[in-house]
PDB file of C-alpha atoms and ligand atoms in Angstrom:
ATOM      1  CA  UNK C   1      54.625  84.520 147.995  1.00 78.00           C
ATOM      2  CA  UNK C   2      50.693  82.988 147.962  1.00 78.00           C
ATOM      3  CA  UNK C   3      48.357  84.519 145.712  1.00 81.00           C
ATOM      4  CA  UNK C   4      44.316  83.140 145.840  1.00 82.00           C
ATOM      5  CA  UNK C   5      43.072  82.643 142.488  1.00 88.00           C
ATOM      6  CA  UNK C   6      39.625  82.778 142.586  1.00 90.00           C
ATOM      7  CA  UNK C   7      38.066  80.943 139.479  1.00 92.00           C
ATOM      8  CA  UNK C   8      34.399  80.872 138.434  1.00 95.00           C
ATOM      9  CA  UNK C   9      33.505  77.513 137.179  1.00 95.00           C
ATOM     10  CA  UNK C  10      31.062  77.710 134.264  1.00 94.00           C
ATOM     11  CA  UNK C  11      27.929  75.679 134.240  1.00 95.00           C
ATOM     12  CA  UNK C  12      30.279  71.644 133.681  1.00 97.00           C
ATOM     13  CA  UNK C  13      32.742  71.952 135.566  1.00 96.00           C
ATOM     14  CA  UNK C  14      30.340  73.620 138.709  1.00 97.00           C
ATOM     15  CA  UNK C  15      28.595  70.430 137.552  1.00 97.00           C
ATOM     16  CA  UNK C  16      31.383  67.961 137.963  1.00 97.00           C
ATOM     17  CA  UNK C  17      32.486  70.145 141.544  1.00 97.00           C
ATOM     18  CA  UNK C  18      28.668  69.920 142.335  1.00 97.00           C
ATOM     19  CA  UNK C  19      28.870  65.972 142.024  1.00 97.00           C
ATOM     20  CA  UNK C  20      32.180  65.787 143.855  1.00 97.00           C
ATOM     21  CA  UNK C  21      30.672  67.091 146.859  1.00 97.00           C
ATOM     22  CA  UNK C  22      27.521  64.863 146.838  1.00 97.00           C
ATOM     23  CA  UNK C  23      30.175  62.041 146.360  1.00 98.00           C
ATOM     24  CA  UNK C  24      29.876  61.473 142.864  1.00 98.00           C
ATOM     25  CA  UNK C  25      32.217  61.480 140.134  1.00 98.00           C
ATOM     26  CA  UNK C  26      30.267  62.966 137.011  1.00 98.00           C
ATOM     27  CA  UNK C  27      31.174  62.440 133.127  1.00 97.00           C
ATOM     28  CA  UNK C  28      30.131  63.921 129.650  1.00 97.00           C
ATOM     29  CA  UNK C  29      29.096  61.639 126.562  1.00 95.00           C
ATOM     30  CA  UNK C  30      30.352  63.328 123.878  1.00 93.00           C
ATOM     31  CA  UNK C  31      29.199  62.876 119.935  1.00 94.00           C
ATOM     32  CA  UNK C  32      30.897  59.686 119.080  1.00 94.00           C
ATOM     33  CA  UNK C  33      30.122  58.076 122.212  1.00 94.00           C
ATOM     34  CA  UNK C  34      32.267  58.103 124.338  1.00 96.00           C
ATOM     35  CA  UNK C  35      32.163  59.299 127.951  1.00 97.00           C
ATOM     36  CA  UNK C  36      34.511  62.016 129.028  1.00 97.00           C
ATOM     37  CA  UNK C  37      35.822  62.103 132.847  1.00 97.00           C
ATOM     38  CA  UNK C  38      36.027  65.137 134.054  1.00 96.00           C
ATOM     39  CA  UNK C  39      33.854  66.623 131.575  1.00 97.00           C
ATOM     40  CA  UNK C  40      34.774  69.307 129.072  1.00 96.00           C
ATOM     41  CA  UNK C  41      33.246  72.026 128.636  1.00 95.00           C
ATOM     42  CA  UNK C  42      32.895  71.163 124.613  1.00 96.00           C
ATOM     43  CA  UNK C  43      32.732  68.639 122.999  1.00 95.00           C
ATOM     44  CA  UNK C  44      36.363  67.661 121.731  1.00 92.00           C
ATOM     45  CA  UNK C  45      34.465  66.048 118.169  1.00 91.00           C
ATOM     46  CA  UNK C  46      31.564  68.178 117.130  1.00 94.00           C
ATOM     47  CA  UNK C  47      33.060  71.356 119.328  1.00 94.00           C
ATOM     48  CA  UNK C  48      29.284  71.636 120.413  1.00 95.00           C
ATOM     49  CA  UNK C  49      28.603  73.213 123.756  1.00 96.00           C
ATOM     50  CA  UNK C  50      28.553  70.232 127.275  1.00 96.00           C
ATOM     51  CA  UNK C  51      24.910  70.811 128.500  1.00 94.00           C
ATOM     52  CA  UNK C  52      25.642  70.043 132.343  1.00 93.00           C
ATOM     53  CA  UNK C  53      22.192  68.226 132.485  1.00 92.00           C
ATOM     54  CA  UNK C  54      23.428  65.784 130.497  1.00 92.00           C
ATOM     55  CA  UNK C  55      26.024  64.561 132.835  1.00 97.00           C
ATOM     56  CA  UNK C  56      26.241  60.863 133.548  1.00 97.00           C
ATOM     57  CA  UNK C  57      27.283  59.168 136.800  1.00 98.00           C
ATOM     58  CA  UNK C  58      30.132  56.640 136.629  1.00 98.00           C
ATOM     59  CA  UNK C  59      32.023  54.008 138.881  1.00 98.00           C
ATOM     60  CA  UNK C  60      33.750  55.017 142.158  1.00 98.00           C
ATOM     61  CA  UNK C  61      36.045  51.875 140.843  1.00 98.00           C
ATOM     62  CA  UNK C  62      38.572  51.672 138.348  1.00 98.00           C
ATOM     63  CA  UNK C  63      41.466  50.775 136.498  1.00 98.00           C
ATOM     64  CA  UNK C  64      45.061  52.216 136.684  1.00 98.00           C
ATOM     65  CA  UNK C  65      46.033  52.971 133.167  1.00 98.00           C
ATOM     66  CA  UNK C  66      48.894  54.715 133.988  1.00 98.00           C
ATOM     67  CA  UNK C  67      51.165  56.192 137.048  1.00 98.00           C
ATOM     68  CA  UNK C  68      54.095  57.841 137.958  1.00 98.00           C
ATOM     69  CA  UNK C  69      56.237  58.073 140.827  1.00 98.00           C
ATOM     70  CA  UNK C  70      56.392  61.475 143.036  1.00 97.00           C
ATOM     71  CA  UNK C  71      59.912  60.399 145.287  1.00 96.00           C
ATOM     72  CA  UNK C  72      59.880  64.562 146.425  1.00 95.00           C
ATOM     73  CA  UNK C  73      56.293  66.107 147.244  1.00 94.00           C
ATOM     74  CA  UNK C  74      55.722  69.924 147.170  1.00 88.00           C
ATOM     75  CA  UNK C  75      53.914  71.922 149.190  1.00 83.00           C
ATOM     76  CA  UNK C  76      49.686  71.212 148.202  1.00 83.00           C
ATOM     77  CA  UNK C  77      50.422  68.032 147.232  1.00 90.00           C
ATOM     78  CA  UNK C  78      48.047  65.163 148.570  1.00 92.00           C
ATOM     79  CA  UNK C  79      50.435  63.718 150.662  1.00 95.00           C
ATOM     80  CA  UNK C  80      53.546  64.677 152.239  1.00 94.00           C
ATOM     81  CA  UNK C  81      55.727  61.622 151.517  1.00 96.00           C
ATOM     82  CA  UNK C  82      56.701  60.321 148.463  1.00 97.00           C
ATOM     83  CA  UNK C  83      53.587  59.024 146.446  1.00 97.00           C
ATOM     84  CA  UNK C  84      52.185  58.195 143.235  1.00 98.00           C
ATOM     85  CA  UNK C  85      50.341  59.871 140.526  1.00 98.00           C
ATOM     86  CA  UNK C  86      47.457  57.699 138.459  1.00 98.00           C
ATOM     87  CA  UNK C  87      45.655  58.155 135.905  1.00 98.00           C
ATOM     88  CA  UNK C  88      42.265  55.834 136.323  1.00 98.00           C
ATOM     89  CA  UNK C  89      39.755  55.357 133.936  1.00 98.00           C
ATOM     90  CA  UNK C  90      36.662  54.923 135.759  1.00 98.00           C
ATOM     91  CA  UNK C  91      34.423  51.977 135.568  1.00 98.00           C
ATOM     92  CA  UNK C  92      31.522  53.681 132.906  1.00 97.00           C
ATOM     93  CA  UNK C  93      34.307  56.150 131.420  1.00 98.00           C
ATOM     94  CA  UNK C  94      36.777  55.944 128.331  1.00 97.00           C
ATOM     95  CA  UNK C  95      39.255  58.456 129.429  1.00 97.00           C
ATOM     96  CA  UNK C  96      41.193  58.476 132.820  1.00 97.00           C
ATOM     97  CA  UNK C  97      41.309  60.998 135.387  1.00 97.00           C
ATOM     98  CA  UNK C  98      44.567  62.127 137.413  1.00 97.00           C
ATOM     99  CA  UNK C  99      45.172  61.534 140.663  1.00 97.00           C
ATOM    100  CA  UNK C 100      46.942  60.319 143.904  1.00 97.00           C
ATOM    101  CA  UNK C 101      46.956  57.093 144.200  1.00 98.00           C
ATOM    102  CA  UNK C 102      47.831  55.660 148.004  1.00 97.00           C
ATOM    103  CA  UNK C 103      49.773  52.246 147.523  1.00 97.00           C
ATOM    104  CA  UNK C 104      53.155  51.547 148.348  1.00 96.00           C
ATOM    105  CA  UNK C 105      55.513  51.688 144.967  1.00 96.00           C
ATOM    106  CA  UNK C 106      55.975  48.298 144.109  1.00 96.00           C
ATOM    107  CA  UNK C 107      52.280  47.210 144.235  1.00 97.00           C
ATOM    108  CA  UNK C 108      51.487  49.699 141.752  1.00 97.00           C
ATOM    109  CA  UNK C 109      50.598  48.699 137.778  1.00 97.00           C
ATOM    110  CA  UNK C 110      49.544  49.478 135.294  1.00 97.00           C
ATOM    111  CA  UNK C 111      45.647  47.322 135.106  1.00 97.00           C
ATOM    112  CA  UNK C 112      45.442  47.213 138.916  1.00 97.00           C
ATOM    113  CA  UNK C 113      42.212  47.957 140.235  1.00 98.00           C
ATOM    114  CA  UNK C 114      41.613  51.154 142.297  1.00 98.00           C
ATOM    115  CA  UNK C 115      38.906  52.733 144.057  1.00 98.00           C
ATOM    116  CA  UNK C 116      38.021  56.374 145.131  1.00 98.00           C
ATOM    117  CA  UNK C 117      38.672  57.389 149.457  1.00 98.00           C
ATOM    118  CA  UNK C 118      36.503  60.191 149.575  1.00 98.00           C
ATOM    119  CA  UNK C 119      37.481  63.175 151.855  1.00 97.00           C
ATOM    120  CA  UNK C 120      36.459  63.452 155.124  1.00 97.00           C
ATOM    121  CA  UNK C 121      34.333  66.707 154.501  1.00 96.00           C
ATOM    122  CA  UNK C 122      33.611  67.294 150.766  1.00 96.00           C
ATOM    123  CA  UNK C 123      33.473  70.871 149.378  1.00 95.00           C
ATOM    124  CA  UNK C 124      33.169  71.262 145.635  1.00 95.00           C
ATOM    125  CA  UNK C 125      36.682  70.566 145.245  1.00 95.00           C
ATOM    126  CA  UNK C 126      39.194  68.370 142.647  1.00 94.00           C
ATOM    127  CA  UNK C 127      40.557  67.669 146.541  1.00 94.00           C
ATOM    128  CA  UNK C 128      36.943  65.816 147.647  1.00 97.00           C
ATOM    129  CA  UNK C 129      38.787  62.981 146.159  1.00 97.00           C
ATOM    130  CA  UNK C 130      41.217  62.053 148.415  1.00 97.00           C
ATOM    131  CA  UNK C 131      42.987  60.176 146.816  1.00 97.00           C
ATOM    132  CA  UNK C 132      42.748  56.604 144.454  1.00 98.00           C
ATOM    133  CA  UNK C 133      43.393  53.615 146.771  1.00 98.00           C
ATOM    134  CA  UNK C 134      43.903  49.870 145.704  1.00 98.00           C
ATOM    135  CA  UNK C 135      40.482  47.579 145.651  1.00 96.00           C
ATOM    136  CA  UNK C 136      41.347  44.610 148.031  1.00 83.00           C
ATOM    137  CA  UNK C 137      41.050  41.857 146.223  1.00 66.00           C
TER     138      UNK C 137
ATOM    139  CA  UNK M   1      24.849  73.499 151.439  1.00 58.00           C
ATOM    140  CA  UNK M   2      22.821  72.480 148.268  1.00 80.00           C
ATOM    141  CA  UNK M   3      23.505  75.542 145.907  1.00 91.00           C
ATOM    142  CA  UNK M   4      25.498  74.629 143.052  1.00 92.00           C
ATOM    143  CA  UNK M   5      29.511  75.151 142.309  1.00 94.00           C
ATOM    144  CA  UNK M   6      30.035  78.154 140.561  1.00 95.00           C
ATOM    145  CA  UNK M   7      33.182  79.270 141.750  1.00 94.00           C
ATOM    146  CA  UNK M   8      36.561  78.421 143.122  1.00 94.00           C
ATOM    147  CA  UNK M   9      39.091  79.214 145.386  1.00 91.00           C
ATOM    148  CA  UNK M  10      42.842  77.595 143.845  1.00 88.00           C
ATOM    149  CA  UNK M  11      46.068  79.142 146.335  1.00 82.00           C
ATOM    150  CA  UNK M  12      49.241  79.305 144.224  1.00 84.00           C
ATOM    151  CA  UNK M  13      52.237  79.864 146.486  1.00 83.00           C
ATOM    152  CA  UNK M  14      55.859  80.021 145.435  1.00 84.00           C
ATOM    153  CA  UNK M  15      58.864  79.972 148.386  1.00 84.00           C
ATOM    154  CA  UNK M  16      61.742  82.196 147.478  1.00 87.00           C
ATOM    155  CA  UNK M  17      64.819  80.930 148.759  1.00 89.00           C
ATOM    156  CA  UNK M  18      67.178  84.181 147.974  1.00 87.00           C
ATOM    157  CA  UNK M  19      70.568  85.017 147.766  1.00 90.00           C
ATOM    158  CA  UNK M  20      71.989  88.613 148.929  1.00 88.00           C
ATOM    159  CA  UNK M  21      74.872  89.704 147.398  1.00 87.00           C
ATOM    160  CA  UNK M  22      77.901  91.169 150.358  1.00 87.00           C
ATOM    161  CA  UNK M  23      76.694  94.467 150.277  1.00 88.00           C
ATOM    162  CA  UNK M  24      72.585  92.880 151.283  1.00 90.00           C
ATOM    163  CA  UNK M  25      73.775  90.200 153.340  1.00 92.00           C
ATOM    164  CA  UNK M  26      75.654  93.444 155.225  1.00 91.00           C
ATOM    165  CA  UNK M  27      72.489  95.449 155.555  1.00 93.00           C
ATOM    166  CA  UNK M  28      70.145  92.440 156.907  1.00 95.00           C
ATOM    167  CA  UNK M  29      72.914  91.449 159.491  1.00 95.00           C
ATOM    168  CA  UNK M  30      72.629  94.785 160.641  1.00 96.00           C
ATOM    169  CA  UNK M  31      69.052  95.206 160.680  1.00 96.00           C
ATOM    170  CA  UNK M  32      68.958  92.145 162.599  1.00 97.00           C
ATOM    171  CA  UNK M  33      70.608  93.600 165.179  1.00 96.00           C
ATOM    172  CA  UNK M  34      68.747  97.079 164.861  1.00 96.00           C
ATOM    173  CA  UNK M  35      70.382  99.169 162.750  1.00 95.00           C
ATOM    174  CA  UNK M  36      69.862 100.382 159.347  1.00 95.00           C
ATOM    175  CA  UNK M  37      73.016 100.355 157.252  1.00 94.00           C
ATOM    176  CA  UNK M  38      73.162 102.006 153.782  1.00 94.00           C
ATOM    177  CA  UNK M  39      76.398 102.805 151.537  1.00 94.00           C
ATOM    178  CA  UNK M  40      77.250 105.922 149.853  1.00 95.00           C
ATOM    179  CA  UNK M  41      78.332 106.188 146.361  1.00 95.00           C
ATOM    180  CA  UNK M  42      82.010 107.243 145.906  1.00 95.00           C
ATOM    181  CA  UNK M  43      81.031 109.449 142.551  1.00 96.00           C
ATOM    182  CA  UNK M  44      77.779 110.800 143.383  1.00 95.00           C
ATOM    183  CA  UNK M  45      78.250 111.178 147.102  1.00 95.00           C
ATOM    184  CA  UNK M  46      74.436 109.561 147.223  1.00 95.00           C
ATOM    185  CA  UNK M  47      73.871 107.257 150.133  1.00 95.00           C
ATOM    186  CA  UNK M  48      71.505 104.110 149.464  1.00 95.00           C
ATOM    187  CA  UNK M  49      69.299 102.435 151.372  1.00 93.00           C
ATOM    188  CA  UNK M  50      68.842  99.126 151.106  1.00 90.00           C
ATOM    189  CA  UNK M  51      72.434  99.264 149.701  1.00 90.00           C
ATOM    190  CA  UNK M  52      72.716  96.977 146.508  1.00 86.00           C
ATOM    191  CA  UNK M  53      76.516  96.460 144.853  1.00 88.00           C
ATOM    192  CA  UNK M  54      76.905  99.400 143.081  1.00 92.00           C
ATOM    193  CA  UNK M  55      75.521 102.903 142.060  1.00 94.00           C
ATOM    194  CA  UNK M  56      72.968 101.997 139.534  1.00 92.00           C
ATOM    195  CA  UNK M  57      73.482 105.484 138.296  1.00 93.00           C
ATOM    196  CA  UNK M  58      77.228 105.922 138.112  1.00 95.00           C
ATOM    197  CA  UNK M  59      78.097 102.130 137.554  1.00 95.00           C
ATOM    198  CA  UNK M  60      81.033 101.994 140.311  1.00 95.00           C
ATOM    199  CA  UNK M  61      81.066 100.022 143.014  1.00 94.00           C
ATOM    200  CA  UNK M  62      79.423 101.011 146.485  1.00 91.00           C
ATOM    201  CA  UNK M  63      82.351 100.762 149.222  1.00 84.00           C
ATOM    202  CA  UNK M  64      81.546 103.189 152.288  1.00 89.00           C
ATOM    203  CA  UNK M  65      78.990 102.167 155.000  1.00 92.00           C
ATOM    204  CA  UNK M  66      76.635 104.477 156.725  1.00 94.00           C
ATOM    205  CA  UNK M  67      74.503 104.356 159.463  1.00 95.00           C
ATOM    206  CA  UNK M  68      71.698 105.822 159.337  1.00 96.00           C
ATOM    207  CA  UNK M  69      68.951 107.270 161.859  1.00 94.00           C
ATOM    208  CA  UNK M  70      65.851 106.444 163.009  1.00 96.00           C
ATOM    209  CA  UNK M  71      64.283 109.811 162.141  1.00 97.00           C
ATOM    210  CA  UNK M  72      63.030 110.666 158.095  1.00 97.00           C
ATOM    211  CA  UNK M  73      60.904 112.474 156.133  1.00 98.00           C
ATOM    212  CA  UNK M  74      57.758 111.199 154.674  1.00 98.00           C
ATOM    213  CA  UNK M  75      58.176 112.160 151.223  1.00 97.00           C
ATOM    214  CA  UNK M  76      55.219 111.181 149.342  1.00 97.00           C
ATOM    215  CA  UNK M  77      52.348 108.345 150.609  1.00 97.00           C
ATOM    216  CA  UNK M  78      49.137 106.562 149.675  1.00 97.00           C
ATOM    217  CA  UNK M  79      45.970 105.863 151.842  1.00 97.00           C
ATOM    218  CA  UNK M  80      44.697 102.471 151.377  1.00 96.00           C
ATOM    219  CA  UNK M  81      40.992 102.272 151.111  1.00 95.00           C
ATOM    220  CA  UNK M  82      40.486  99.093 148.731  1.00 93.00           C
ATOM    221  CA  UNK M  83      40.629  95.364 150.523  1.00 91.00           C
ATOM    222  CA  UNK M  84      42.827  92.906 149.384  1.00 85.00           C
ATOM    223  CA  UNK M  85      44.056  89.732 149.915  1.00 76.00           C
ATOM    224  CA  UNK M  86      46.189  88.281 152.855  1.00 76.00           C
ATOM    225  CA  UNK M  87      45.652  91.971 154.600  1.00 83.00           C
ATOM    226  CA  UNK M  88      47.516  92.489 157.725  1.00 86.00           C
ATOM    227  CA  UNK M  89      46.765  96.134 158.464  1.00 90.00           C
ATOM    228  CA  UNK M  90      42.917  97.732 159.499  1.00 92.00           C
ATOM    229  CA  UNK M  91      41.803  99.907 156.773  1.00 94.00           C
ATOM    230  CA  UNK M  92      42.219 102.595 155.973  1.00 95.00           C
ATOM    231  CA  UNK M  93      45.677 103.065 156.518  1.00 96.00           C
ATOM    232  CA  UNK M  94      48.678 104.476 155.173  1.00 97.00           C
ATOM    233  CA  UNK M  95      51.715 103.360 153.397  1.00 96.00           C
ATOM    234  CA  UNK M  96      54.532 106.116 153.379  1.00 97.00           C
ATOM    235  CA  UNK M  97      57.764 106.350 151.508  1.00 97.00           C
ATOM    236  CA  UNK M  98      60.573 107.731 154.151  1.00 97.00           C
ATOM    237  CA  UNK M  99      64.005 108.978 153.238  1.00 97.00           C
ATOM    238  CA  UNK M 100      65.842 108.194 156.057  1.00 97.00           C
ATOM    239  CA  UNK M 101      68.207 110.860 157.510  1.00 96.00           C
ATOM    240  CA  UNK M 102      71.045 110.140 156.076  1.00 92.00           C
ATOM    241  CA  UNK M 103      70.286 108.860 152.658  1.00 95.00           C
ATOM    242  CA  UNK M 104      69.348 109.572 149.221  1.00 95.00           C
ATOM    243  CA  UNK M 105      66.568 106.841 148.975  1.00 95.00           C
ATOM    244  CA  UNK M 106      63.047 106.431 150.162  1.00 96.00           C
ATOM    245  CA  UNK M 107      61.952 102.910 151.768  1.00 94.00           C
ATOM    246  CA  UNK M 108      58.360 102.068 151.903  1.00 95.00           C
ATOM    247  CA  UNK M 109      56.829 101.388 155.099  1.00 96.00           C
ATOM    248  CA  UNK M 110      53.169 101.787 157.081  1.00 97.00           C
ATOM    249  CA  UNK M 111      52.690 105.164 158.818  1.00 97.00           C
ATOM    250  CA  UNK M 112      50.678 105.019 162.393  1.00 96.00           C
ATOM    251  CA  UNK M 113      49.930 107.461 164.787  1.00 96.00           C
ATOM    252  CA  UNK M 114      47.874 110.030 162.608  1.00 95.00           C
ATOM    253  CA  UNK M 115      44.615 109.881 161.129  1.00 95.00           C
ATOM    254  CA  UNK M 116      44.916 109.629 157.028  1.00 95.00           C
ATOM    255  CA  UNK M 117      43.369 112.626 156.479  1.00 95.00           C
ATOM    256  CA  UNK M 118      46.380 114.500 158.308  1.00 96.00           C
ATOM    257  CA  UNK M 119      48.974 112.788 156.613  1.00 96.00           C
ATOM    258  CA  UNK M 120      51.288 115.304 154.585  1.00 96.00           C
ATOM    259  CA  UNK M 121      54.318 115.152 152.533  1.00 97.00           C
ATOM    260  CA  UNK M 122      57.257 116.455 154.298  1.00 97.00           C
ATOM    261  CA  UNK M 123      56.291 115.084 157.412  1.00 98.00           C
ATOM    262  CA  UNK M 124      58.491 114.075 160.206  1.00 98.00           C
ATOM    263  CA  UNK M 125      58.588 110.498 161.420  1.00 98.00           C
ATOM    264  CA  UNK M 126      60.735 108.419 163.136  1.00 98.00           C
ATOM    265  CA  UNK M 127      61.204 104.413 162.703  1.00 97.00           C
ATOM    266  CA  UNK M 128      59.501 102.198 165.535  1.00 97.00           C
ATOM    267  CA  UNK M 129      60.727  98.636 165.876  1.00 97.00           C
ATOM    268  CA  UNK M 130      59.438  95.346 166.164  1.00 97.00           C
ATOM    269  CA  UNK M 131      60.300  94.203 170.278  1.00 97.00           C
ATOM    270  CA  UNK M 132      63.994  93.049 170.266  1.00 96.00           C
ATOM    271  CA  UNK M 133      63.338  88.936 170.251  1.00 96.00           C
ATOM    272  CA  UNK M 134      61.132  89.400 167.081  1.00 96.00           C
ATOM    273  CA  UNK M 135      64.189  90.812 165.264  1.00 97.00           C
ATOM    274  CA  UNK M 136      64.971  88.933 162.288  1.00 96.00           C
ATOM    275  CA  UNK M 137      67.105  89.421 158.932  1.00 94.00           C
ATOM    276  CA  UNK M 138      64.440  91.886 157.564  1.00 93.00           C
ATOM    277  CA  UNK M 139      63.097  95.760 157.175  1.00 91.00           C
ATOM    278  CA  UNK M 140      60.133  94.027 158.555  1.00 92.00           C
ATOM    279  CA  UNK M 141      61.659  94.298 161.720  1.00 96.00           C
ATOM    280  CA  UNK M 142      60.583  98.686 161.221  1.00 97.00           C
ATOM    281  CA  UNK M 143      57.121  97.811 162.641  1.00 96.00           C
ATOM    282  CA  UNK M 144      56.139 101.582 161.406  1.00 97.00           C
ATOM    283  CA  UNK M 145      56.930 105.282 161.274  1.00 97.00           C
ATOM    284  CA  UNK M 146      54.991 107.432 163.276  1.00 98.00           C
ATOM    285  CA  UNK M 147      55.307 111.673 163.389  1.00 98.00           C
ATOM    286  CA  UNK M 148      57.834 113.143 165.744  1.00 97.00           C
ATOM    287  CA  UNK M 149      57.468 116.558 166.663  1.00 96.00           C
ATOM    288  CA  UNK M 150      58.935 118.652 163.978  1.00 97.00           C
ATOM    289  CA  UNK M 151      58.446 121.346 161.680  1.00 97.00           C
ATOM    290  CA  UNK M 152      57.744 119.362 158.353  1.00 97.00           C
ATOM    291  CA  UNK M 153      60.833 119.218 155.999  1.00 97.00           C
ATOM    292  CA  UNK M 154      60.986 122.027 153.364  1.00 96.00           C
ATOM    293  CA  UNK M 155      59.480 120.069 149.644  1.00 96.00           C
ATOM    294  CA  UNK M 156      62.580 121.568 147.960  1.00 96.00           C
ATOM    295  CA  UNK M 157      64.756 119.340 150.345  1.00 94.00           C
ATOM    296  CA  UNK M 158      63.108 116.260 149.156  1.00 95.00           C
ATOM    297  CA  UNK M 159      61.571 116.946 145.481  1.00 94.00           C
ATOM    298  CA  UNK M 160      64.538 115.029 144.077  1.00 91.00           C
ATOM    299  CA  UNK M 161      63.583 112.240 145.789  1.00 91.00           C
ATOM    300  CA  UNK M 162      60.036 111.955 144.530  1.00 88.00           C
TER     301      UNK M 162
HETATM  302 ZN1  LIG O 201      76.663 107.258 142.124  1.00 68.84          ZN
END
């Protein structure tokens, strides 16, 4: 059974989608400071409204501050063999964003440095990131 | 593209991997081979089709097999106007529910061969399958009904089954 859920974004996270498809990874600063990757939609502090023209550009590079191992992908996963999930906070962010990460399993940890692959086409999609892969070092 | 993201598009898809019970797994190894199967209720004398286990009105166990014909009566049906997703069929079109002859239970399938504005209860159709090699453990395999030519069925033959 396949049903199409079709979503309408509100003005962030159109933002963020916006971004992803110019090949840009766009966060919120929220009241205390901090800046939130994706961004909300309100801020998690004040509970204020996100104004999506005050979205800030941060790194394409990060750090791995997290990950888990997928040993059985599903169907509309990234990839088709057994990968890993990653949370990476960006270089410019304080909170990390989920993804694939494309590294074999034991050169994965946590601290290791990781960068965005960009899809081949971008769309306005979560999926414009490929995928986190390991900065060569 | 430049326009902004204001929308979209997530798929959600689910496999089924499902189970038939004997009296299921009897009917889809029939269909598979092109014939519809039902089983008749030893209390009520009602015939069912697809058969399940049991009578869900009597609670007893179904036992006899039937076959059943090709030929049914279109006992009620719905013209589809509105679009929707994953839409196989050219609109508008129409989606009948047939009693079989030869049971006591109406299966829903597409109705061809008649404009929708001529469609009538009571009609007479008659089953028209999927080529042979495209035969597989499914009703899908009854491509459509289409009329025969027949005096439409009497409505007090088929109220019950409304
Ligand atoms: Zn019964």
């Amino acid at each position: 059974m396949e049903f199409a859920y079709t979503r309408s974004t509100g003005p962030v996270v159109g933002a963020f989608l916006t971004g992803l498809r110019d090949r840009k990874v766009l966060g919120a600063k929220d009241s205390t400071g901090r800046t939130v990757v994706p961004p909300p939609e309100y801020d998690a502090s004040s509970a204020a409204p996100i104004e999506a023209s005050t979205l800030v550009e941060v790194g394409q590079e990060g750090t791995v501050t997290s990950w888990s191992w997928n040993p059985v992908p599903r169907l509309g996963n990234p990839f088709d063999v057994p990968f890993a999930w990653a949370l990476v906070r960006l270089d410019g962010a304080d909170t990390s964003l989920l993804h694939a990460l494309d590294a074999p399993r034991d050169t994965i940890t946590t601290g290791m440095r990781v960068k965005v692959r960009w899809a081949a086409e971008t769309v306005g999609f979560i999926n414009d990131i490929a995928c986190f892969e390991p900065v060569a070092s | 593209m430049t326009e902004p993201i204001t929308g979209i598009v997530t798929p959600i898809r689910l496999d089924y991997r499902y189970t038939p019970g004997a009296s299921t797994s009897q009917f889809l190894r029939s269909i598979k081979e092109g014939k519809l199967v039902g089983r008749r209720c030893p209390r009520c004398s009602k015939v069912y089709l697809p058969p399940r286990g049991g009578c869900p009105m009597c609670g007893v166990e179904f036992a006899e097999e039937v076959a059943i014909k090709n030929t049914g009566t279109m006992v009620t049906f719905a013209v589809v106007n509105v679009n929707f997703a994953n839409r196989a069929v050219d609109l508008p079109y129409v989606t009948a529910e047939v009693a079989f002859d030869g049971t006591d239970t109406t299966t829903m399938v597409l109705l061809k061969g008649v404009a929708p504005e001529e469609a009538r209860m009571g009609m007479r159709v008659k089953a028209h399958w999927l080529p042979e090699s495209e035969w597989d453990y499914s009703l899908v395999n009854i491509d459509y009904v289409e009329p025969i030519d027949e005096p439409d069925a009497d409505f007090e033959s088929f109220k019950e089954l409304l």
